[in-house]
Amino acid sequence: MSNLNCGKLIATERIKLPVYTNATRPAGSIGELIYNDDEGTVQIYNGVEWQAAAKTNFEIFGGSVTSAAGYTIHTFLGVDTMQVTGSGPVEYLIVGGGGGGGMDMGGGGGGGGVVSGSTTLQEGTYQIQVGGGGAGAPAGNSNGQPASHQFTIGAANGGDSQFNGLIAKGGGAGGSSYFGYTPESAGANGGCGGGASGYSDGGFRSGGAGESGQGKNGGRGGPQYYSGGGGGTEDKGIDSTGQPNGG
């Protein structure tokens, strides 16, 4: 490596800086300049870390942008990226996909788990994943389901949603059909638990467990022909023997 020592450097066209990524950046000496290809910006080493060489206004790009009550809201509905320039505080709300409902006196699907809070974002690109809703159990004689007992295809959990290292779990599937058959009659665990099927042997079946801090349990099913409701963010699913409402 060569060193150039001078009181002032005047370039009439351009100066080429060494190009690095976040993974390949050197340890650095105070005052050194590089171009960071991951961040798309010139960075300077301040003696502790690499930072943007010029102060950048805090802005966020990506998603569907709306405004309400003085907030700028970026909404994401699938797999996407969010670009941040500068650094600043944000509030976030992450919701997992809801669980699918059961069939044959099946339980209700649980709601997606919810994670919310605030943090400070640094300049860079953030990966976002929004979980889809889980498939409901197909009716008899459709989509591969046998025409009559015993049924074999249950409902599916919702997909997880992720942002900045945080995960909101997908909702648990509702239980399906008779307790002794292949589709699980108890509700599945998830962000919010799925409700249990009401098609039992006369006993009760538990709803699925909700993820701690994200959602509540699904409702109990039974004693016979009364299914449980899917769990919600604030309340557990309604237990049988009532109408199978969600939480």
PDB file of C-alpha atoms in Angstrom:
ATOM      1  CA  MET A   1       0.000   0.000   0.000  1.00  0.00           C
ATOM      2  CA  SER A   2       1.231   3.514  -0.855  1.00  0.00           C
ATOM      3  CA  ASN A   3       0.790   6.619   1.295  1.00  0.00           C
ATOM      4  CA  LEU A   4       0.304  10.179   0.029  1.00  0.00           C
ATOM      5  CA  ASN A   5       0.996  13.009   2.470  1.00  0.00           C
ATOM      6  CA  CYS A   6       0.020  16.524   1.423  1.00  0.00           C
ATOM      7  CA  GLY A   7      -1.588  19.624   2.894  1.00  0.00           C
ATOM      8  CA  LYS A   8      -4.379  19.784   0.293  1.00  0.00           C
ATOM      9  CA  LEU A   9      -5.457  17.437  -2.502  1.00  0.00           C
ATOM     10  CA  ILE A  10      -7.331  18.953  -5.452  1.00  0.00           C
ATOM     11  CA  ALA A  11      -8.915  16.578  -7.982  1.00  0.00           C
ATOM     12  CA  THR A  12     -10.166  18.058 -11.228  1.00  0.00           C
ATOM     13  CA  GLU A  13     -12.187  14.973 -12.222  1.00  0.00           C
ATOM     14  CA  ARG A  14     -12.609  12.216  -9.640  1.00  0.00           C
ATOM     15  CA  ILE A  15     -10.958  10.211  -6.855  1.00  0.00           C
ATOM     16  CA  LYS A  16     -11.290   6.441  -6.736  1.00  0.00           C
ATOM     17  CA  LEU A  17     -11.761   5.041  -3.246  1.00  0.00           C
ATOM     18  CA  PRO A  18     -11.187   1.392  -2.310  1.00  0.00           C
ATOM     19  CA  VAL A  19     -14.422  -0.612  -2.464  1.00  0.00           C
ATOM     20  CA  TYR A  20     -15.436  -2.940   0.379  1.00  0.00           C
ATOM     21  CA  THR A  21     -18.541  -4.633   1.749  1.00  0.00           C
ATOM     22  CA  ASN A  22     -19.661  -4.889   5.367  1.00  0.00           C
ATOM     23  CA  ALA A  23     -17.958  -8.281   5.549  1.00  0.00           C
ATOM     24  CA  THR A  24     -14.657  -7.245   3.920  1.00  0.00           C
ATOM     25  CA  ARG A  25     -14.079  -3.814   5.508  1.00  0.00           C
ATOM     26  CA  PRO A  26     -10.631  -3.539   7.148  1.00  0.00           C
ATOM     27  CA  ALA A  27     -10.158  -2.700  10.825  1.00  0.00           C
ATOM     28  CA  GLY A  28      -9.446   0.893   9.757  1.00  0.00           C
ATOM     29  CA  SER A  29      -7.449   3.813  11.072  1.00  0.00           C
ATOM     30  CA  ILE A  30      -9.116   7.051  12.120  1.00  0.00           C
ATOM     31  CA  GLY A  31      -9.863   9.301   9.137  1.00  0.00           C
ATOM     32  CA  GLU A  32      -9.647   6.580   6.444  1.00  0.00           C
ATOM     33  CA  LEU A  33     -12.228   6.683   3.646  1.00  0.00           C
ATOM     34  CA  ILE A  34     -13.748   3.750   1.739  1.00  0.00           C
ATOM     35  CA  TYR A  35     -16.779   3.077  -0.457  1.00  0.00           C
ATOM     36  CA  ASN A  36     -19.147   0.496   1.116  1.00  0.00           C
ATOM     37  CA  ASP A  37     -20.854  -1.394  -1.697  1.00  0.00           C
ATOM     38  CA  ASP A  38     -23.446  -2.967   0.650  1.00  0.00           C
ATOM     39  CA  GLU A  39     -24.599   0.394   1.993  1.00  0.00           C
ATOM     40  CA  GLY A  40     -24.051   2.357  -1.237  1.00  0.00           C
ATOM     41  CA  THR A  41     -22.205   5.174   0.539  1.00  0.00           C
ATOM     42  CA  VAL A  42     -18.783   6.615   1.340  1.00  0.00           C
ATOM     43  CA  GLN A  43     -17.737   5.778   4.897  1.00  0.00           C
ATOM     44  CA  ILE A  44     -15.111   7.174   7.245  1.00  0.00           C
ATOM     45  CA  TYR A  45     -13.503   5.397  10.193  1.00  0.00           C
ATOM     46  CA  ASN A  46     -14.018   7.430  13.377  1.00  0.00           C
ATOM     47  CA  GLY A  47     -11.645   5.417  15.558  1.00  0.00           C
ATOM     48  CA  VAL A  48     -14.421   3.085  16.736  1.00  0.00           C
ATOM     49  CA  GLU A  49     -16.490   2.118  13.699  1.00  0.00           C
ATOM     50  CA  TRP A  50     -17.164   2.886  10.049  1.00  0.00           C
ATOM     51  CA  GLN A  51     -19.871   5.530   9.584  1.00  0.00           C
ATOM     52  CA  ALA A  52     -21.326   7.543   6.711  1.00  0.00           C
ATOM     53  CA  ALA A  53     -18.862  10.235   5.697  1.00  0.00           C
ATOM     54  CA  ALA A  54     -21.640  12.808   5.254  1.00  0.00           C
ATOM     55  CA  LYS A  55     -24.656  13.220   7.476  1.00  0.00           C
ATOM     56  CA  THR A  56     -27.738  11.819   5.754  1.00  0.00           C
ATOM     57  CA  ASN A  57     -31.333  12.745   6.480  1.00  0.00           C
ATOM     58  CA  PHE A  58     -33.294   9.924   8.102  1.00  0.00           C
ATOM     59  CA  GLU A  59     -35.633   8.491   5.481  1.00  0.00           C
ATOM     60  CA  ILE A  60     -37.331   5.153   4.896  1.00  0.00           C
ATOM     61  CA  PHE A  61     -38.198   3.756   1.466  1.00  0.00           C
ATOM     62  CA  GLY A  62     -40.379   0.762   0.684  1.00  0.00           C
ATOM     63  CA  GLY A  63     -43.847  -0.673   1.161  1.00  0.00           C
ATOM     64  CA  SER A  64     -47.157   1.084   0.735  1.00  0.00           C
ATOM     65  CA  VAL A  65     -46.850   4.543   2.292  1.00  0.00           C
ATOM     66  CA  THR A  66     -49.737   6.294   4.073  1.00  0.00           C
ATOM     67  CA  SER A  67     -50.081   8.950   6.763  1.00  0.00           C
ATOM     68  CA  ALA A  68     -52.259   9.096   9.873  1.00  0.00           C
ATOM     69  CA  ALA A  69     -52.194  11.075  13.139  1.00  0.00           C
ATOM     70  CA  GLY A  70     -48.833  12.603  12.311  1.00  0.00           C
ATOM     71  CA  TYR A  71     -47.212   9.256  11.492  1.00  0.00           C
ATOM     72  CA  THR A  72     -45.784   8.094   8.174  1.00  0.00           C
ATOM     73  CA  ILE A  73     -46.746   4.422   7.853  1.00  0.00           C
ATOM     74  CA  HIS A  74     -44.943   1.870   5.660  1.00  0.00           C
ATOM     75  CA  THR A  75     -47.051  -1.271   5.160  1.00  0.00           C
ATOM     76  CA  PHE A  76     -45.573  -4.507   3.795  1.00  0.00           C
ATOM     77  CA  LEU A  77     -47.658  -7.461   2.634  1.00  0.00           C
ATOM     78  CA  GLY A  78     -45.123 -10.084   1.534  1.00  0.00           C
ATOM     79  CA  VAL A  79     -41.406 -10.674   1.042  1.00  0.00           C
ATOM     80  CA  ASP A  80     -39.793  -7.276   0.495  1.00  0.00           C
ATOM     81  CA  THR A  81     -36.913  -4.967   1.436  1.00  0.00           C
ATOM     82  CA  MET A  82     -36.859  -1.636   3.232  1.00  0.00           C
ATOM     83  CA  GLN A  83     -34.120   0.924   2.585  1.00  0.00           C
ATOM     84  CA  VAL A  84     -33.056   3.308   5.350  1.00  0.00           C
ATOM     85  CA  THR A  85     -30.842   6.373   4.935  1.00  0.00           C
ATOM     86  CA  GLY A  86     -29.400   8.032   8.013  1.00  0.00           C
ATOM     87  CA  SER A  87     -30.571   6.717  11.371  1.00  0.00           C
ATOM     88  CA  GLY A  88     -33.574   7.399  13.554  1.00  0.00           C
ATOM     89  CA  PRO A  89     -36.359   6.013  15.757  1.00  0.00           C
ATOM     90  CA  VAL A  90     -39.267   3.941  14.497  1.00  0.00           C
ATOM     91  CA  GLU A  91     -42.246   2.099  15.918  1.00  0.00           C
ATOM     92  CA  TYR A  92     -43.091  -1.321  14.486  1.00  0.00           C
ATOM     93  CA  LEU A  93     -46.042  -3.702  14.396  1.00  0.00           C
ATOM     94  CA  ILE A  94     -45.394  -7.228  13.112  1.00  0.00           C
ATOM     95  CA  VAL A  95     -48.285  -9.675  12.621  1.00  0.00           C
ATOM     96  CA  GLY A  96     -48.031 -13.334  11.641  1.00  0.00           C
ATOM     97  CA  GLY A  97     -50.398 -15.020   9.217  1.00  0.00           C
ATOM     98  CA  GLY A  98     -53.609 -16.453  10.682  1.00  0.00           C
ATOM     99  CA  GLY A  99     -54.070 -20.199  11.059  1.00  0.00           C
ATOM    100  CA  GLY A 100     -56.462 -22.151   8.847  1.00  0.00           C
ATOM    101  CA  GLY A 101     -59.798 -23.360  10.205  1.00  0.00           C
ATOM    102  CA  GLY A 102     -60.558 -27.044  10.708  1.00  0.00           C
ATOM    103  CA  MET A 103     -63.280 -29.140   9.032  1.00  0.00           C
ATOM    104  CA  ASP A 104     -65.875 -31.712  10.126  1.00  0.00           C
ATOM    105  CA  MET A 105     -66.905 -29.848  13.306  1.00  0.00           C
ATOM    106  CA  GLY A 106     -63.459 -28.266  13.180  1.00  0.00           C
ATOM    107  CA  GLY A 107     -62.059 -25.594  15.450  1.00  0.00           C
ATOM    108  CA  GLY A 108     -61.321 -22.017  14.483  1.00  0.00           C
ATOM    109  CA  GLY A 109     -57.870 -21.006  13.275  1.00  0.00           C
ATOM    110  CA  GLY A 110     -55.781 -18.918  15.662  1.00  0.00           C
ATOM    111  CA  GLY A 111     -54.826 -15.349  14.856  1.00  0.00           C
ATOM    112  CA  GLY A 112     -51.271 -14.484  13.897  1.00  0.00           C
ATOM    113  CA  GLY A 113     -48.960 -13.532  16.735  1.00  0.00           C
ATOM    114  CA  VAL A 114     -48.305  -9.826  17.282  1.00  0.00           C
ATOM    115  CA  VAL A 115     -44.956  -8.195  18.107  1.00  0.00           C
ATOM    116  CA  SER A 116     -44.781  -4.428  18.604  1.00  0.00           C
ATOM    117  CA  GLY A 117     -42.376  -1.908  20.037  1.00  0.00           C
ATOM    118  CA  SER A 118     -39.863   0.785  19.107  1.00  0.00           C
ATOM    119  CA  THR A 119     -36.210   0.818  18.098  1.00  0.00           C
ATOM    120  CA  THR A 120     -33.587   2.935  16.336  1.00  0.00           C
ATOM    121  CA  LEU A 121     -32.749   1.894  12.782  1.00  0.00           C
ATOM    122  CA  GLN A 122     -29.327   2.468  11.252  1.00  0.00           C
ATOM    123  CA  GLU A 123     -28.665   3.166   7.597  1.00  0.00           C
ATOM    124  CA  GLY A 124     -28.916   0.077   5.429  1.00  0.00           C
ATOM    125  CA  THR A 125     -31.227  -2.426   3.792  1.00  0.00           C
ATOM    126  CA  TYR A 126     -33.652  -4.479   5.893  1.00  0.00           C
ATOM    127  CA  GLN A 127     -35.231  -7.736   4.781  1.00  0.00           C
ATOM    128  CA  ILE A 128     -38.951  -8.150   5.490  1.00  0.00           C
ATOM    129  CA  GLN A 129     -41.112 -11.255   5.391  1.00  0.00           C
ATOM    130  CA  VAL A 130     -44.869 -11.250   5.968  1.00  0.00           C
ATOM    131  CA  GLY A 131     -46.416 -14.655   6.583  1.00  0.00           C
ATOM    132  CA  GLY A 132     -49.469 -15.753   4.635  1.00  0.00           C
ATOM    133  CA  GLY A 133     -52.599 -17.262   6.131  1.00  0.00           C
ATOM    134  CA  GLY A 134     -52.694 -21.004   6.655  1.00  0.00           C
ATOM    135  CA  ALA A 135     -54.874 -23.130   4.400  1.00  0.00           C
ATOM    136  CA  GLY A 136     -58.133 -24.340   5.894  1.00  0.00           C
ATOM    137  CA  ALA A 137     -58.808 -28.069   5.954  1.00  0.00           C
ATOM    138  CA  PRO A 138     -60.537 -29.032   2.675  1.00  0.00           C
ATOM    139  CA  ALA A 139     -64.108 -30.309   2.715  1.00  0.00           C
ATOM    140  CA  GLY A 140     -64.828 -33.964   2.060  1.00  0.00           C
ATOM    141  CA  ASN A 141     -64.279 -35.117  -1.516  1.00  0.00           C
ATOM    142  CA  SER A 142     -62.308 -31.973  -2.472  1.00  0.00           C
ATOM    143  CA  ASN A 143     -58.637 -31.079  -2.900  1.00  0.00           C
ATOM    144  CA  GLY A 144     -57.450 -34.593  -2.110  1.00  0.00           C
ATOM    145  CA  GLN A 145     -59.673 -35.076   0.952  1.00  0.00           C
ATOM    146  CA  PRO A 146     -61.516 -38.430   1.104  1.00  0.00           C
ATOM    147  CA  ALA A 147     -65.252 -38.266   0.475  1.00  0.00           C
ATOM    148  CA  SER A 148     -66.132 -39.518   3.960  1.00  0.00           C
ATOM    149  CA  HIS A 149     -64.550 -40.716   7.201  1.00  0.00           C
ATOM    150  CA  GLN A 150     -61.887 -41.072   7.818  1.00  0.00           C
ATOM    151  CA  PHE A 151     -60.522 -37.708   6.639  1.00  0.00           C
ATOM    152  CA  THR A 152     -56.795 -37.254   6.290  1.00  0.00           C
ATOM    153  CA  ILE A 153     -55.985 -33.594   5.527  1.00  0.00           C
ATOM    154  CA  GLY A 154     -56.053 -31.047   8.310  1.00  0.00           C
ATOM    155  CA  ALA A 155     -55.622 -27.286   8.356  1.00  0.00           C
ATOM    156  CA  ALA A 156     -52.239 -25.525   8.259  1.00  0.00           C
ATOM    157  CA  ASN A 157     -50.607 -22.971  10.534  1.00  0.00           C
ATOM    158  CA  GLY A 158     -50.118 -19.428   9.302  1.00  0.00           C
ATOM    159  CA  GLY A 159     -46.689 -18.253   8.185  1.00  0.00           C
ATOM    160  CA  ASP A 160     -44.250 -16.378  10.411  1.00  0.00           C
ATOM    161  CA  SER A 161     -43.555 -12.677   9.819  1.00  0.00           C
ATOM    162  CA  GLN A 162     -40.023 -11.301  10.349  1.00  0.00           C
ATOM    163  CA  PHE A 163     -38.327  -7.911  10.595  1.00  0.00           C
ATOM    164  CA  ASN A 164     -35.009  -6.803  12.074  1.00  0.00           C
ATOM    165  CA  GLY A 165     -34.446 -10.085  13.914  1.00  0.00           C
ATOM    166  CA  LEU A 166     -37.973 -10.145  15.372  1.00  0.00           C
ATOM    167  CA  ILE A 167     -40.443 -12.937  14.555  1.00  0.00           C
ATOM    168  CA  ALA A 168     -44.233 -12.887  14.906  1.00  0.00           C
ATOM    169  CA  LYS A 169     -45.388 -16.511  14.818  1.00  0.00           C
ATOM    170  CA  GLY A 170     -48.115 -17.682  12.495  1.00  0.00           C
ATOM    171  CA  GLY A 171     -51.439 -18.645  14.051  1.00  0.00           C
ATOM    172  CA  GLY A 172     -52.186 -22.247  14.985  1.00  0.00           C
ATOM    173  CA  ALA A 173     -54.469 -24.365  12.798  1.00  0.00           C
ATOM    174  CA  GLY A 174     -57.900 -25.331  14.046  1.00  0.00           C
ATOM    175  CA  GLY A 175     -58.406 -29.012  14.882  1.00  0.00           C
ATOM    176  CA  SER A 176     -60.334 -31.226  12.461  1.00  0.00           C
ATOM    177  CA  SER A 177     -62.758 -34.132  12.594  1.00  0.00           C
ATOM    178  CA  TYR A 178     -62.951 -37.002  15.067  1.00  0.00           C
ATOM    179  CA  PHE A 179     -60.313 -37.202  17.810  1.00  0.00           C
ATOM    180  CA  GLY A 180     -59.062 -40.628  16.732  1.00  0.00           C
ATOM    181  CA  TYR A 181     -58.462 -39.763  13.082  1.00  0.00           C
ATOM    182  CA  THR A 182     -55.370 -38.522  11.272  1.00  0.00           C
ATOM    183  CA  PRO A 183     -56.124 -34.760  11.167  1.00  0.00           C
ATOM    184  CA  GLU A 184     -55.242 -33.561  14.655  1.00  0.00           C
ATOM    185  CA  SER A 185     -58.452 -32.833  16.561  1.00  0.00           C
ATOM    186  CA  ALA A 186     -56.718 -30.635  19.133  1.00  0.00           C
ATOM    187  CA  GLY A 187     -55.883 -27.099  18.034  1.00  0.00           C
ATOM    188  CA  ALA A 188     -52.297 -26.460  16.931  1.00  0.00           C
ATOM    189  CA  ASN A 189     -49.835 -24.224  18.764  1.00  0.00           C
ATOM    190  CA  GLY A 190     -48.940 -20.916  17.120  1.00  0.00           C
ATOM    191  CA  GLY A 191     -48.819 -17.164  17.575  1.00  0.00           C
ATOM    192  CA  CYS A 192     -52.377 -17.560  18.829  1.00  0.00           C
ATOM    193  CA  GLY A 193     -53.538 -21.140  19.409  1.00  0.00           C
ATOM    194  CA  GLY A 194     -56.031 -22.925  17.169  1.00  0.00           C
ATOM    195  CA  GLY A 195     -59.376 -24.085  18.550  1.00  0.00           C
ATOM    196  CA  ALA A 196     -60.044 -27.793  19.108  1.00  0.00           C
ATOM    197  CA  SER A 197     -62.488 -29.854  17.058  1.00  0.00           C
ATOM    198  CA  GLY A 198     -65.852 -30.607  18.608  1.00  0.00           C
ATOM    199  CA  TYR A 199     -66.021 -34.116  17.183  1.00  0.00           C
ATOM    200  CA  SER A 200     -64.869 -36.061  20.228  1.00  0.00           C
ATOM    201  CA  ASP A 201     -65.550 -39.244  22.185  1.00  0.00           C
ATOM    202  CA  GLY A 202     -67.614 -37.272  24.664  1.00  0.00           C
ATOM    203  CA  GLY A 203     -64.560 -35.784  26.357  1.00  0.00           C
ATOM    204  CA  PHE A 204     -62.838 -32.451  25.978  1.00  0.00           C
ATOM    205  CA  ARG A 205     -59.900 -31.590  23.701  1.00  0.00           C
ATOM    206  CA  SER A 206     -57.525 -28.719  24.372  1.00  0.00           C
ATOM    207  CA  GLY A 207     -56.972 -25.767  22.111  1.00  0.00           C
ATOM    208  CA  GLY A 208     -53.450 -24.978  20.926  1.00  0.00           C
ATOM    209  CA  ALA A 209     -51.087 -22.830  22.984  1.00  0.00           C
ATOM    210  CA  GLY A 210     -50.401 -19.238  21.997  1.00  0.00           C
ATOM    211  CA  GLU A 211     -46.813 -17.962  21.796  1.00  0.00           C
ATOM    212  CA  SER A 212     -45.826 -16.204  25.018  1.00  0.00           C
ATOM    213  CA  GLY A 213     -46.138 -12.435  24.649  1.00  0.00           C
ATOM    214  CA  GLN A 214     -47.761 -12.722  21.195  1.00  0.00           C
ATOM    215  CA  GLY A 215     -51.177 -14.319  21.592  1.00  0.00           C
ATOM    216  CA  LYS A 216     -53.554 -16.440  23.633  1.00  0.00           C
ATOM    217  CA  ASN A 217     -54.561 -20.100  23.622  1.00  0.00           C
ATOM    218  CA  GLY A 218     -57.224 -21.608  21.416  1.00  0.00           C
ATOM    219  CA  GLY A 219     -60.571 -22.667  22.853  1.00  0.00           C
ATOM    220  CA  ARG A 220     -61.403 -26.126  24.172  1.00  0.00           C
ATOM    221  CA  GLY A 221     -63.589 -28.475  22.109  1.00  0.00           C
ATOM    222  CA  GLY A 222     -66.184 -30.956  23.377  1.00  0.00           C
ATOM    223  CA  PRO A 223     -67.860 -32.702  25.027  1.00  0.00           C
ATOM    224  CA  GLN A 224     -69.469 -33.531  21.688  1.00  0.00           C
ATOM    225  CA  TYR A 225     -70.179 -31.532  18.511  1.00  0.00           C
ATOM    226  CA  TYR A 226     -69.050 -28.177  19.941  1.00  0.00           C
ATOM    227  CA  SER A 227     -65.736 -26.846  18.671  1.00  0.00           C
ATOM    228  CA  GLY A 228     -63.420 -24.256  20.215  1.00  0.00           C
ATOM    229  CA  GLY A 229     -62.684 -20.819  18.799  1.00  0.00           C
ATOM    230  CA  GLY A 230     -59.253 -19.692  17.658  1.00  0.00           C
ATOM    231  CA  GLY A 231     -57.179 -17.650  20.083  1.00  0.00           C
ATOM    232  CA  GLY A 232     -56.646 -13.920  19.633  1.00  0.00           C
ATOM    233  CA  THR A 233     -54.097 -11.344  20.687  1.00  0.00           C
ATOM    234  CA  GLU A 234     -56.004 -10.168  23.778  1.00  0.00           C
ATOM    235  CA  ASP A 235     -58.220 -13.143  24.714  1.00  0.00           C
ATOM    236  CA  LYS A 236     -58.203 -16.912  24.374  1.00  0.00           C
ATOM    237  CA  GLY A 237     -60.582 -18.610  21.998  1.00  0.00           C
ATOM    238  CA  ILE A 238     -64.086 -19.303  23.333  1.00  0.00           C
ATOM    239  CA  ASP A 239     -64.427 -22.749  24.870  1.00  0.00           C
ATOM    240  CA  SER A 240     -67.285 -25.062  23.881  1.00  0.00           C
ATOM    241  CA  THR A 241     -70.192 -25.533  24.524  1.00  0.00           C
ATOM    242  CA  GLY A 242     -70.906 -22.131  23.062  1.00  0.00           C
ATOM    243  CA  GLN A 243     -70.568 -20.550  19.655  1.00  0.00           C
ATOM    244  CA  PRO A 244     -66.932 -21.020  18.462  1.00  0.00           C
ATOM    245  CA  ASN A 245     -65.912 -17.373  18.427  1.00  0.00           C
ATOM    246  CA  GLY A 246     -62.315 -16.196  18.245  1.00  0.00           C
ATOM    247  CA  GLY A 247     -60.561 -14.260  20.973  1.00  0.00           C
TER     248      GLY A 247
END
